[in-house]
Amino acid sequence: MKKLISIALYGLYAFIKNQLLSYLFLTTSFVFFDFERPAVLFFTEYLAIMGMFIFLAHFGGDMLRKKK
C-alpha cells in the first residue's frame, strides 16, 4: 500500500511540475518536452502520472461502492 501511495504522490508531483493541467484545459496550445532530459526519466514520470490516475480511479470506485 505504501508503494501505491508513493507512486501516486510522485505522479501528482510530476503532473504539477510538467503543468499538464493547463494543457488538458487547452490554456496552453503547445507542450514543450525537454529533450535534454533522459528518456528514462520522461517515461518514469509519465508512468507515475498514469499510476496516480489508476490509484484515484480504483480507490474512488471503492469509496463509491461503499457509499451505496
Short mmCIF file of N, CA and C in Angstrom, two decimals:
data_model
loop_
_atom_site.label_atom_id
_atom_site.label_comp_id
_atom_site.label_asym_id
_atom_site.label_seq_id
_atom_site.Cartn_x
_atom_site.Cartn_y
_atom_site.Cartn_z
N MET A 1 0.82 -1.19 0.00
CA MET A 1 0.00 0.00 0.00
C MET A 1 0.86 1.26 0.00
N LYS A 2 1.99 1.21 0.72
CA LYS A 2 2.88 2.37 0.76
C LYS A 2 3.47 2.67 -0.60
N LYS A 3 3.75 1.60 -1.37
CA LYS A 3 4.31 1.79 -2.71
C LYS A 3 3.29 2.47 -3.62
N LEU A 4 2.02 2.06 -3.51
CA LEU A 4 0.99 2.66 -4.33
C LEU A 4 0.82 4.14 -4.02
N ILE A 5 0.84 4.46 -2.74
CA ILE A 5 0.69 5.86 -2.34
C ILE A 5 1.88 6.68 -2.79
N SER A 6 3.08 6.12 -2.69
CA SER A 6 4.27 6.87 -3.13
C SER A 6 4.27 7.08 -4.64
N ILE A 7 3.81 6.09 -5.40
CA ILE A 7 3.71 6.25 -6.86
C ILE A 7 2.69 7.33 -7.20
N ALA A 8 1.55 7.30 -6.50
CA ALA A 8 0.50 8.29 -6.74
C ALA A 8 1.00 9.70 -6.38
N LEU A 9 1.72 9.83 -5.29
CA LEU A 9 2.24 11.15 -4.91
C LEU A 9 3.30 11.65 -5.88
N TYR A 10 4.16 10.74 -6.35
CA TYR A 10 5.14 11.15 -7.36
C TYR A 10 4.45 11.52 -8.67
N GLY A 11 3.38 10.81 -9.00
CA GLY A 11 2.62 11.14 -10.19
C GLY A 11 1.97 12.51 -10.07
N LEU A 12 1.47 12.83 -8.89
CA LEU A 12 0.90 14.16 -8.66
C LEU A 12 1.96 15.24 -8.79
N TYR A 13 3.15 14.97 -8.23
CA TYR A 13 4.26 15.91 -8.35
C TYR A 13 4.64 16.12 -9.81
N ALA A 14 4.75 15.05 -10.58
CA ALA A 14 5.13 15.16 -11.99
C ALA A 14 4.04 15.85 -12.80
N PHE A 15 2.77 15.60 -12.45
CA PHE A 15 1.64 16.24 -13.13
C PHE A 15 1.69 17.75 -12.94
N ILE A 16 1.96 18.18 -11.73
CA ILE A 16 2.04 19.62 -11.43
C ILE A 16 3.30 20.22 -12.03
N LYS A 17 4.43 19.53 -11.91
CA LYS A 17 5.71 20.05 -12.40
C LYS A 17 5.69 20.24 -13.91
N ASN A 18 5.08 19.32 -14.63
CA ASN A 18 5.02 19.42 -16.09
C ASN A 18 3.87 20.28 -16.58
N GLN A 19 3.09 20.83 -15.68
CA GLN A 19 1.98 21.73 -15.98
C GLN A 19 1.01 21.11 -16.99
N LEU A 20 0.65 19.87 -16.75
CA LEU A 20 -0.25 19.18 -17.67
C LEU A 20 -1.70 19.61 -17.52
N LEU A 21 -2.07 20.19 -16.39
CA LEU A 21 -3.44 20.65 -16.21
C LEU A 21 -3.77 21.77 -17.18
N SER A 22 -2.82 22.68 -17.40
CA SER A 22 -3.07 23.76 -18.35
C SER A 22 -3.19 23.22 -19.77
N TYR A 23 -2.47 22.17 -20.08
CA TYR A 23 -2.57 21.55 -21.39
C TYR A 23 -3.91 20.83 -21.55
N LEU A 24 -4.38 20.19 -20.47
CA LEU A 24 -5.65 19.47 -20.54
C LEU A 24 -6.84 20.41 -20.71
N PHE A 25 -6.76 21.59 -20.12
CA PHE A 25 -7.84 22.57 -20.24
C PHE A 25 -7.63 23.53 -21.40
N LEU A 26 -6.68 23.22 -22.27
CA LEU A 26 -6.41 23.96 -23.51
C LEU A 26 -6.06 25.43 -23.27
N THR A 27 -5.43 25.74 -22.13
CA THR A 27 -4.93 27.10 -21.94
C THR A 27 -3.54 27.25 -22.54
N THR A 28 -2.89 26.12 -22.79
CA THR A 28 -1.60 26.09 -23.47
C THR A 28 -1.77 25.26 -24.73
N SER A 29 -1.42 25.82 -25.86
CA SER A 29 -1.62 25.08 -27.10
C SER A 29 -0.41 24.24 -27.50
N PHE A 30 0.71 24.42 -26.82
CA PHE A 30 1.91 23.69 -27.17
C PHE A 30 2.55 23.14 -25.91
N VAL A 31 2.91 21.87 -25.93
CA VAL A 31 3.60 21.25 -24.81
C VAL A 31 5.06 21.14 -25.17
N PHE A 32 5.91 21.67 -24.33
CA PHE A 32 7.34 21.62 -24.56
C PHE A 32 7.93 20.43 -23.84
N PHE A 33 8.56 19.56 -24.56
CA PHE A 33 9.26 18.43 -23.97
C PHE A 33 10.74 18.76 -23.96
N ASP A 34 11.34 18.62 -22.80
CA ASP A 34 12.76 18.92 -22.65
C ASP A 34 13.57 17.75 -23.20
N PHE A 35 14.22 17.96 -24.34
CA PHE A 35 14.99 16.90 -24.98
C PHE A 35 16.33 16.66 -24.31
N GLU A 36 16.68 17.48 -23.35
CA GLU A 36 17.94 17.31 -22.62
C GLU A 36 17.80 16.28 -21.50
N ARG A 37 16.56 16.04 -21.06
CA ARG A 37 16.34 15.05 -20.01
C ARG A 37 16.46 13.65 -20.57
N PRO A 38 16.92 12.72 -19.76
CA PRO A 38 16.99 11.33 -20.24
C PRO A 38 15.59 10.76 -20.49
N ALA A 39 15.50 9.89 -21.47
CA ALA A 39 14.22 9.29 -21.83
C ALA A 39 13.65 8.45 -20.69
N VAL A 40 14.53 7.85 -19.90
CA VAL A 40 14.07 7.02 -18.78
C VAL A 40 13.31 7.87 -17.77
N LEU A 41 13.81 9.07 -17.50
CA LEU A 41 13.14 9.97 -16.56
C LEU A 41 11.79 10.42 -17.12
N PHE A 42 11.74 10.70 -18.40
CA PHE A 42 10.49 11.10 -19.05
C PHE A 42 9.44 10.01 -18.90
N PHE A 43 9.79 8.78 -19.24
CA PHE A 43 8.84 7.68 -19.16
C PHE A 43 8.47 7.34 -17.72
N THR A 44 9.42 7.49 -16.80
CA THR A 44 9.13 7.25 -15.40
C THR A 44 8.08 8.23 -14.88
N GLU A 45 8.24 9.49 -15.23
CA GLU A 45 7.27 10.49 -14.78
C GLU A 45 5.89 10.23 -15.36
N TYR A 46 5.81 9.91 -16.63
CA TYR A 46 4.50 9.70 -17.24
C TYR A 46 3.86 8.39 -16.79
N LEU A 47 4.65 7.39 -16.48
CA LEU A 47 4.09 6.17 -15.89
C LEU A 47 3.57 6.44 -14.49
N ALA A 48 4.27 7.29 -13.73
CA ALA A 48 3.80 7.66 -12.40
C ALA A 48 2.49 8.45 -12.48
N ILE A 49 2.36 9.31 -13.48
CA ILE A 49 1.12 10.06 -13.67
C ILE A 49 -0.02 9.09 -13.99
N MET A 50 0.25 8.10 -14.84
CA MET A 50 -0.76 7.09 -15.13
C MET A 50 -1.11 6.32 -13.87
N GLY A 51 -0.11 6.00 -13.07
CA GLY A 51 -0.35 5.31 -11.80
C GLY A 51 -1.20 6.11 -10.85
N MET A 52 -1.01 7.42 -10.84
CA MET A 52 -1.82 8.29 -9.98
C MET A 52 -3.29 8.20 -10.39
N PHE A 53 -3.57 8.29 -11.69
CA PHE A 53 -4.96 8.23 -12.13
C PHE A 53 -5.56 6.84 -11.91
N ILE A 54 -4.77 5.79 -12.06
CA ILE A 54 -5.25 4.44 -11.76
C ILE A 54 -5.58 4.32 -10.29
N PHE A 55 -4.71 4.84 -9.43
CA PHE A 55 -4.93 4.83 -7.99
C PHE A 55 -6.23 5.57 -7.64
N LEU A 56 -6.41 6.76 -8.21
CA LEU A 56 -7.60 7.55 -7.92
C LEU A 56 -8.87 6.86 -8.41
N ALA A 57 -8.81 6.25 -9.59
CA ALA A 57 -9.98 5.57 -10.14
C ALA A 57 -10.33 4.33 -9.32
N HIS A 58 -9.34 3.57 -8.93
CA HIS A 58 -9.58 2.34 -8.19
C HIS A 58 -10.17 2.63 -6.81
N PHE A 59 -9.50 3.48 -6.05
CA PHE A 59 -9.96 3.74 -4.70
C PHE A 59 -11.18 4.66 -4.68
N GLY A 60 -11.34 5.51 -5.69
CA GLY A 60 -12.57 6.29 -5.82
C GLY A 60 -13.76 5.40 -6.09
N GLY A 61 -13.57 4.38 -6.94
CA GLY A 61 -14.63 3.41 -7.21
C GLY A 61 -14.99 2.60 -5.98
N ASP A 62 -13.98 2.23 -5.19
CA ASP A 62 -14.25 1.52 -3.94
C ASP A 62 -15.06 2.38 -2.98
N MET A 63 -14.73 3.65 -2.89
CA MET A 63 -15.46 4.54 -1.99
C MET A 63 -16.90 4.72 -2.45
N LEU A 64 -17.12 4.81 -3.75
CA LEU A 64 -18.48 4.94 -4.27
C LEU A 64 -19.31 3.68 -4.03
N ARG A 65 -18.68 2.53 -4.16
CA ARG A 65 -19.39 1.28 -3.90
C ARG A 65 -19.76 1.15 -2.43
N LYS A 66 -18.88 1.58 -1.53
CA LYS A 66 -19.17 1.50 -0.10
C LYS A 66 -20.25 2.49 0.30
N LYS A 67 -20.34 3.59 -0.44
CA LYS A 67 -21.34 4.62 -0.11
C LYS A 67 -22.76 4.13 -0.38
N LYS A 68 -22.92 3.25 -1.36
CA LYS A 68 -24.26 2.71 -1.68
C LYS A 68 -24.66 1.78 -0.61
#
